[in-house]
XYZ file of C-alpha atoms in Angstrom:
440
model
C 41.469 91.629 146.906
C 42.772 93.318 149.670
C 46.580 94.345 150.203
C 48.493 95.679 153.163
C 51.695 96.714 152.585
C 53.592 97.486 155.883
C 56.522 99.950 155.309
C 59.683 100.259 157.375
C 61.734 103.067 156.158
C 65.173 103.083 155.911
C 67.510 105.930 157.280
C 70.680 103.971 157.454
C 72.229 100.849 156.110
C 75.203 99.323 157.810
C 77.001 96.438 158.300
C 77.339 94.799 161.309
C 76.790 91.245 163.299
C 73.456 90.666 162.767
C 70.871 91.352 160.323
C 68.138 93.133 161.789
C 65.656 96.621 161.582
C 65.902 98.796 164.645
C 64.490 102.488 164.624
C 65.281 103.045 160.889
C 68.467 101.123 161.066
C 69.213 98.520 158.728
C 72.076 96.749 159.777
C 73.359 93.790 156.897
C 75.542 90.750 158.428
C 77.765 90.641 155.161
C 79.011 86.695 155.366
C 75.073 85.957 155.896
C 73.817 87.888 152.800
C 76.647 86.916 150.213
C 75.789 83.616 151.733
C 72.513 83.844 150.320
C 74.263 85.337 146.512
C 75.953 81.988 146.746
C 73.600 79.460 147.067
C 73.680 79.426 143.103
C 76.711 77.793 142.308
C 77.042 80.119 138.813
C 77.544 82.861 141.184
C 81.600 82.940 141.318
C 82.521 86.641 142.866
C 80.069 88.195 144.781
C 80.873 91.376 146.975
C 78.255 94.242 148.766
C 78.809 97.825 148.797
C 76.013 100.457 150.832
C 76.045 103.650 149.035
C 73.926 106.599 149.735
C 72.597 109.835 148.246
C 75.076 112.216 147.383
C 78.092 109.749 147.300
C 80.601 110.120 144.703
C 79.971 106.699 143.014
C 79.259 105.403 139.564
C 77.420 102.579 139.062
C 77.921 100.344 135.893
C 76.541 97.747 134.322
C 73.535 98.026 136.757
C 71.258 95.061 135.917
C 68.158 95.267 137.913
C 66.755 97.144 141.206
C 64.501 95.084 143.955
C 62.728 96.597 146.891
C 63.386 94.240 149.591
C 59.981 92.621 150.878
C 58.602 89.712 153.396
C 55.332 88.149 153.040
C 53.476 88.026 156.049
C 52.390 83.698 156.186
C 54.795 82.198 154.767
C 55.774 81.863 150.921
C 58.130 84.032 148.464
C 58.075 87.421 147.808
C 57.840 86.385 144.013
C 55.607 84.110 143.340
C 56.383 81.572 140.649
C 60.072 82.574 140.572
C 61.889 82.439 143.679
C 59.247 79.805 145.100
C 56.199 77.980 144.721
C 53.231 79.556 142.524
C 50.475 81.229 145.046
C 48.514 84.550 144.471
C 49.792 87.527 144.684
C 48.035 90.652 145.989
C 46.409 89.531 149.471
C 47.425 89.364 152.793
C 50.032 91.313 154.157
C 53.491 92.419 152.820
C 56.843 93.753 154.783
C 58.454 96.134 152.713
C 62.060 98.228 153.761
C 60.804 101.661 152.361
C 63.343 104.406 150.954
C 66.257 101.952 150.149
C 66.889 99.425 147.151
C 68.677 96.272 146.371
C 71.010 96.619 143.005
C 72.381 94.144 141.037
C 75.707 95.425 139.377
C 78.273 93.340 137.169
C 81.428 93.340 138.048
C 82.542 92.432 134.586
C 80.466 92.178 131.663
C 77.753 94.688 130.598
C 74.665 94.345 127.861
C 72.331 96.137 125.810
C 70.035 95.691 128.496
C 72.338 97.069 131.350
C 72.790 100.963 132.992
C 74.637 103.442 134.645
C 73.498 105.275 137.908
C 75.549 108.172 139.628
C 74.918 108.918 143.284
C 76.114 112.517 143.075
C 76.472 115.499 141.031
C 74.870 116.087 137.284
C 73.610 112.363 136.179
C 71.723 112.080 140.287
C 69.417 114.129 138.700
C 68.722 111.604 135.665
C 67.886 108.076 137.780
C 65.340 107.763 140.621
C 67.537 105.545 142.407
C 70.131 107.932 143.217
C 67.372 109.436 146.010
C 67.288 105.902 147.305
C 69.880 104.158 149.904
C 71.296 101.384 147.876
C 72.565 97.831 148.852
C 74.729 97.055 145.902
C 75.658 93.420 145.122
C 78.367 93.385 142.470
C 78.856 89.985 141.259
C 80.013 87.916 138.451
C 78.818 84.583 136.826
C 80.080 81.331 134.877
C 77.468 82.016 131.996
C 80.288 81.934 129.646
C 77.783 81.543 126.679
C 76.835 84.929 127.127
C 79.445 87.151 128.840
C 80.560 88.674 125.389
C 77.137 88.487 123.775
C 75.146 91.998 123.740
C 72.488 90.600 124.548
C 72.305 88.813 127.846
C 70.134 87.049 130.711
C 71.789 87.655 133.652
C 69.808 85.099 135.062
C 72.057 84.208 138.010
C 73.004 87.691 138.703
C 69.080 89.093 138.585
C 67.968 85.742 140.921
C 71.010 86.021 143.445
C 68.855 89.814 144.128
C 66.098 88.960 144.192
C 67.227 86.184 146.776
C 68.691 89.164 148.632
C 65.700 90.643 148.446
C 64.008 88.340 150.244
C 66.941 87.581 152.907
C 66.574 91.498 154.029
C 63.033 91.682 153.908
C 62.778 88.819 156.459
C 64.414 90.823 159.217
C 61.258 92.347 159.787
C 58.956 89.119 160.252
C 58.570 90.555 163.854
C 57.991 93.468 164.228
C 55.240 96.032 163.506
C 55.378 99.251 161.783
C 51.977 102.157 162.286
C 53.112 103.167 158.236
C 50.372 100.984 156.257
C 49.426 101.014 152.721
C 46.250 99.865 151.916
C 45.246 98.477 148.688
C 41.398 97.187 148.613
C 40.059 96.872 145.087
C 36.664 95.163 145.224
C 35.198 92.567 142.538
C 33.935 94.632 139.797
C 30.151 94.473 139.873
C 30.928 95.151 143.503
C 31.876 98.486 143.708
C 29.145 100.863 145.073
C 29.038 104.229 144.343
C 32.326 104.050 142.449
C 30.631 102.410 139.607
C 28.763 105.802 138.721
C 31.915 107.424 137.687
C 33.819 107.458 134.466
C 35.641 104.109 134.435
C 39.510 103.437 133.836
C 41.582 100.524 132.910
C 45.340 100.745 132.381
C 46.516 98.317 129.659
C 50.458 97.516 130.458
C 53.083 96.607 127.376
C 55.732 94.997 129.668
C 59.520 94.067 127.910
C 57.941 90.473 125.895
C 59.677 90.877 122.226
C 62.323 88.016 122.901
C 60.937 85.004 121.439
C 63.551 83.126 123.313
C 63.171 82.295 126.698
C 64.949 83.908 129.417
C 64.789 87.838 128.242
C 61.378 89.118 129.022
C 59.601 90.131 131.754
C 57.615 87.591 133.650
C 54.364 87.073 134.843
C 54.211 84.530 138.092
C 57.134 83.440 136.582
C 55.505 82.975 132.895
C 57.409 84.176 130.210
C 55.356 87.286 128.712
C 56.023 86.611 125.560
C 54.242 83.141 125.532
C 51.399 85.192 127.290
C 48.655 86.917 125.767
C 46.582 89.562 127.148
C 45.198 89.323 130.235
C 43.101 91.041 133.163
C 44.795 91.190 136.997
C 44.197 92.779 139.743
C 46.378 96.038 140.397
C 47.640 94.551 143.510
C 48.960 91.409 141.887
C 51.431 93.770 140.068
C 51.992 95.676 143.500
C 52.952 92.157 144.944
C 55.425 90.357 143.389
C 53.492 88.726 140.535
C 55.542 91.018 137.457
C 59.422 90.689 137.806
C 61.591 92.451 135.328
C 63.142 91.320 132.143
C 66.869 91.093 131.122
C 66.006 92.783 127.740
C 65.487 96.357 127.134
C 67.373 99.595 125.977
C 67.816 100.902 129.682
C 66.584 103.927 130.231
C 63.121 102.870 128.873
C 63.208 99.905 131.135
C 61.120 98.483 134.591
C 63.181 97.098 137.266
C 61.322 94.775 139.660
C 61.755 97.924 141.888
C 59.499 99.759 139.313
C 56.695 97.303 139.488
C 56.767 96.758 143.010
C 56.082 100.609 143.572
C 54.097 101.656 140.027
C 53.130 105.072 140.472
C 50.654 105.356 138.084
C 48.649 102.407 139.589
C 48.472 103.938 143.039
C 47.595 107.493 141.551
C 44.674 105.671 140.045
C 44.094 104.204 143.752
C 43.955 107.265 145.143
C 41.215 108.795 142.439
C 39.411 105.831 142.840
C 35.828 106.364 144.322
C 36.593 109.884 143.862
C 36.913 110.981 140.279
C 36.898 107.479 138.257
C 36.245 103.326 138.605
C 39.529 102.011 138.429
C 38.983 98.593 136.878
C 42.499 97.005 136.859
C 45.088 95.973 134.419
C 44.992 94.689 131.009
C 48.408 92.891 131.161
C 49.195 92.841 127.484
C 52.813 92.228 125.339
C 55.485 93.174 123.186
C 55.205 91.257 119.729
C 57.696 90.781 116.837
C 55.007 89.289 113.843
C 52.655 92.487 113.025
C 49.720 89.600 113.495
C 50.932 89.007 117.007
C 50.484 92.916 117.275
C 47.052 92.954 115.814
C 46.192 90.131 117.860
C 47.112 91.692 121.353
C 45.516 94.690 120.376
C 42.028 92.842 119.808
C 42.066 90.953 122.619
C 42.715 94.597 124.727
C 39.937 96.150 123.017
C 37.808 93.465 123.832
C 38.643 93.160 127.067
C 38.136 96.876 128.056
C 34.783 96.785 126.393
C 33.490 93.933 128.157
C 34.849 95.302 131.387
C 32.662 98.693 130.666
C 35.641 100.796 130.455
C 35.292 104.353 129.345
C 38.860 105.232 128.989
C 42.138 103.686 129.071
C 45.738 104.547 129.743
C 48.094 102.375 127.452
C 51.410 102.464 129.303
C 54.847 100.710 127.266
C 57.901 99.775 128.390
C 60.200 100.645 125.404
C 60.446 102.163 122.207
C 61.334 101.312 118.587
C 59.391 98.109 117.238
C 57.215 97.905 120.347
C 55.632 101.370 119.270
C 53.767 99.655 116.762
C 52.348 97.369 119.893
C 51.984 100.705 121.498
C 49.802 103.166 118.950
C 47.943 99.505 117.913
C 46.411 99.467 121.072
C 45.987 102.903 121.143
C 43.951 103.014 117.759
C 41.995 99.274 118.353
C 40.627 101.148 121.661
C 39.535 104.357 120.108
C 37.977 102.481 117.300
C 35.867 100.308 120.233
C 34.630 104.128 122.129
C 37.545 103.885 124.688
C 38.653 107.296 125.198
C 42.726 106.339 125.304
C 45.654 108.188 126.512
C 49.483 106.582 126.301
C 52.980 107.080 128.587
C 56.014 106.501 126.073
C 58.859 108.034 125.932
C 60.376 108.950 122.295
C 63.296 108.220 120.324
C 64.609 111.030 118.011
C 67.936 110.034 117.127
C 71.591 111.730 117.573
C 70.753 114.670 115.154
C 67.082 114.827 116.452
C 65.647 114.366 113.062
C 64.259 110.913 113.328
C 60.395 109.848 113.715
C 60.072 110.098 117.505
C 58.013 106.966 117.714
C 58.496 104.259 114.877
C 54.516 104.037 114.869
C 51.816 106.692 114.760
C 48.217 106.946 113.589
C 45.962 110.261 114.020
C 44.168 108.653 116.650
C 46.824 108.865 118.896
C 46.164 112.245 119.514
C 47.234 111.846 123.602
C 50.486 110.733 123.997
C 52.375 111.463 127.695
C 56.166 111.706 126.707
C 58.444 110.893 129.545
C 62.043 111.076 128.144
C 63.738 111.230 124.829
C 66.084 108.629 124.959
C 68.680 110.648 122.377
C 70.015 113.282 124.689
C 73.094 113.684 125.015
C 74.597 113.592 128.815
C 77.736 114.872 129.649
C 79.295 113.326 133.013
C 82.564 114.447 135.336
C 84.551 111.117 136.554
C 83.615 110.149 139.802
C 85.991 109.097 143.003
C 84.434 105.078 143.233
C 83.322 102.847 140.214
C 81.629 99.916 141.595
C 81.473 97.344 138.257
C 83.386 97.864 135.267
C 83.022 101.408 133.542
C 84.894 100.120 130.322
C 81.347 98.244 129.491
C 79.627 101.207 128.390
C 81.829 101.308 125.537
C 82.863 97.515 125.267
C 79.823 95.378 125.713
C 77.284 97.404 123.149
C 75.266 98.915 126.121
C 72.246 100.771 124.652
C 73.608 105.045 124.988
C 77.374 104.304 124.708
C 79.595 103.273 121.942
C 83.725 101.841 121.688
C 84.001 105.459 119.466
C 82.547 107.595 117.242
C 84.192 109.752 115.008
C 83.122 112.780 116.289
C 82.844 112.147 119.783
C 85.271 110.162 120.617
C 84.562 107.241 123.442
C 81.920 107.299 125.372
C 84.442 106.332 128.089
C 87.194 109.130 128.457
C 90.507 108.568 130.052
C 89.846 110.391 132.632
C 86.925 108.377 133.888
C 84.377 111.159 131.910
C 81.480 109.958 129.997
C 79.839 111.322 127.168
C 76.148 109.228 126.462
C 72.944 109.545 125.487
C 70.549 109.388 128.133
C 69.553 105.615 126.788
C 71.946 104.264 129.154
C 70.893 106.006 132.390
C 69.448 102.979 134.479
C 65.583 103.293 134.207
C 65.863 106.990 133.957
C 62.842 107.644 131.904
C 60.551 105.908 134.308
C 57.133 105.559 131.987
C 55.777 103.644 135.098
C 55.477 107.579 136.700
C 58.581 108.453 138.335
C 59.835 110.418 135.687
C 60.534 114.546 136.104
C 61.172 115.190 132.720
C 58.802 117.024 130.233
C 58.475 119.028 126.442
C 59.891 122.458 125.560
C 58.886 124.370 122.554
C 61.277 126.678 120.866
């Protein structure tokens, strides 16, 4: 497979009369794009803010985060979900570079849902507060769910990804110099590049829901009616993965995430140099410890009869899917397959709990990217875009109605006091994240 990914960066986003990309400018025609929210009739406020880097805004419940994208020829940027099933990972893509799409209630908040401050202490906690940010704040019919904690957001995450699409396509014309290209060969096809110590990177995307509607989807499959399976690197690159509803926040991938993975075009770039990247084990989050055992056999098998020598085992959460996590770990050391994993950790308010629910002594190479326990402190800001009472309210993952100690997490004044669970994506496992360990 071979993937060209054509990037048009973005210095500026404006409004203005017509959509269109001219010398770094993207300029939004608002009535056209909310036009596009609306097309799903459970869509019943819709409204778009741009805000930048180093803009006094707040940001809550964020929801999801889409990089908008046009595929060259015809067909949708996400296969299998916002139009007809077709592969993913050839051809050529558009993509506006340096700016996101994000989906923010205007109302009701979940587990699953995040803050994101453009300025001042939390920037530093979120990669998209670097980014330029189209924000669609909207609201939905889906009564059924608006006061559950648990929620699918399904019109709210489609409506972006729509959006997503609509912006993307304003570059179906023109040509950029700025190429990424992603050319993985068959596997007994690789030359040289089959002499050197070989790699495959199992993912764990967000698959525990046994209902529909939660989890993270493959070509628009469900992942938790999926079991584990090879791809290609660039089918995750292209719009095959889109991201889940369900997840404690900070530990979560946005569609954003897997669009741009940063650990998949690391291995890219050390491939042919210093390792055989193979691909991806696409694997899953389980409930029933069988389903566990059973993933992690059918990963162990599958790296062995791909040849691999090691393995990065990379998991998008924490709590019960550690046992998914340090299963796969252990079922590939036991086959030879020299494993490392990306996780981050979970210690608790008082810092004394088990930082991952599952360990084993063969996990000896664990990558933490976060503890999802500390505590943040945050000033008020001048703009709320969304509802900040549904950090508190709605049961968000890092915020609580009151504790007896602390208080809110909401302050009158418009302060927050969280842990860093509710800091949208903000320990990026997928290789964004900044953070790392102290000993004292």
């Amino acid at each position: 497979m071979k993937l060209d990914i054509v990037n048009f960066h973005v210095r500026d986003i404006q409004f203005g009369a017509k959509t269109e990309y001219v010398d770094g400018i993207l300029t939004v025609n608002k009535e056209e794009a909310l036009a596009v929210v609306k097309e799903d009739s459970h869509i019943t406020f819709a409204d778009l803010h741009i805000v930048k880097p180093g803009d006094e805004v707040r940001l809550m419940p964020v929801k999801e985060a889409i990089e908008p994208r046009h595929r060259v020829g015809g067909g949708p940027v996400f296969p299998g979900v916002t139009g007809k099933l077709m592969q993913a990972g050839n051809g050529t893509t558009h993509a506006l570079k340096d700016m996101s799409v994000l989906v923010v209630g205007k109302h009701w908040g979940g587990f699953q849902d995040g803050l994101i401050d453009m300025a001042g202490e939390g920037a530093k906690y979120t990669y998209f507060s670097q980014l330029k940010n189209l924000v669609l704040v909207a609201d939905s019919d889906e009564l059924f769910e608006q006061k559950e904690q648990q929620k699918k957001n399904r019109a709210l995450r489609w409506a972006g990804m729509r959006l997503a699409e609509y912006l993307g396509a304003c570059t179906k014309d023109l040509t950029s110099t700025d190429v990424e290209t992603y050319d993985l060969p068959a596997l007994n096809k690789r030359g040289a590049a089959s002499e050197l110590p070989s790699v495959v990177m199992v993912l764990q995307p967000q698959s525990q829901m046994e209902e529909l509607g939660y989890n993270d989807l493959n070509y628009g499959w469900d992942c938790n009616r999926m079991l584990p399976t090879f791809m290609h690197p660039n089918e995750v690159l292209d719009g095959a993965m889109i991201s889940g509803s369900f997840m404690p926040c900070s530990s979560k991938w946005s569609t954003y995430d897997f669009q741009n993975f940063p650990m998949i075009k690391r291995l890219y770039q050390e491939h042919g140099k210093t390792v055989n990247f193979l691909g991806i084990i696409m694997s899953n989050l389980n409930v029933a410890l069988d389903q566990k055992d059973r993933a992690a056999l059918f990963v162990a098998q599958m790296a062995t009869s791909l040849g691999a020598d090691s393995a990065i085992v990379v998991e998008e959460g924490y709590g019960n899917p550690d046992a998914d996590f340090t299963g796969c770990l252990v079922a590939l050391e036991n086959v030879g397959v020299k494993t490392i994993g990306l996780s981050n950790e979970c210690t608790g308010r008082d810092g004394a709990s088990q930082p991952l629910v599952s360990m084993d002594e063969k996990a000896d190479a664990i990558v933490s990217c976060g503890n999802v326990s500390d505590f943040i402190t945050l000033p008020p800001m001048k703009v709320v875009l969304g509802e900040l009472e549904a950090l508190g309210r709605d049961g968000l993952s890092g915020g609580w109605a009151h504790d007896e100690k602390l208080g809110p997490s909401v302050r009158p004044d418009g302060s927050i006091i969280m842990e860093n669970n509710a800091m949208f994506c903000g320990d990026q496992v997928v290789g964004w994240s900044t953070k790392t360990m102290k000993e004292f």
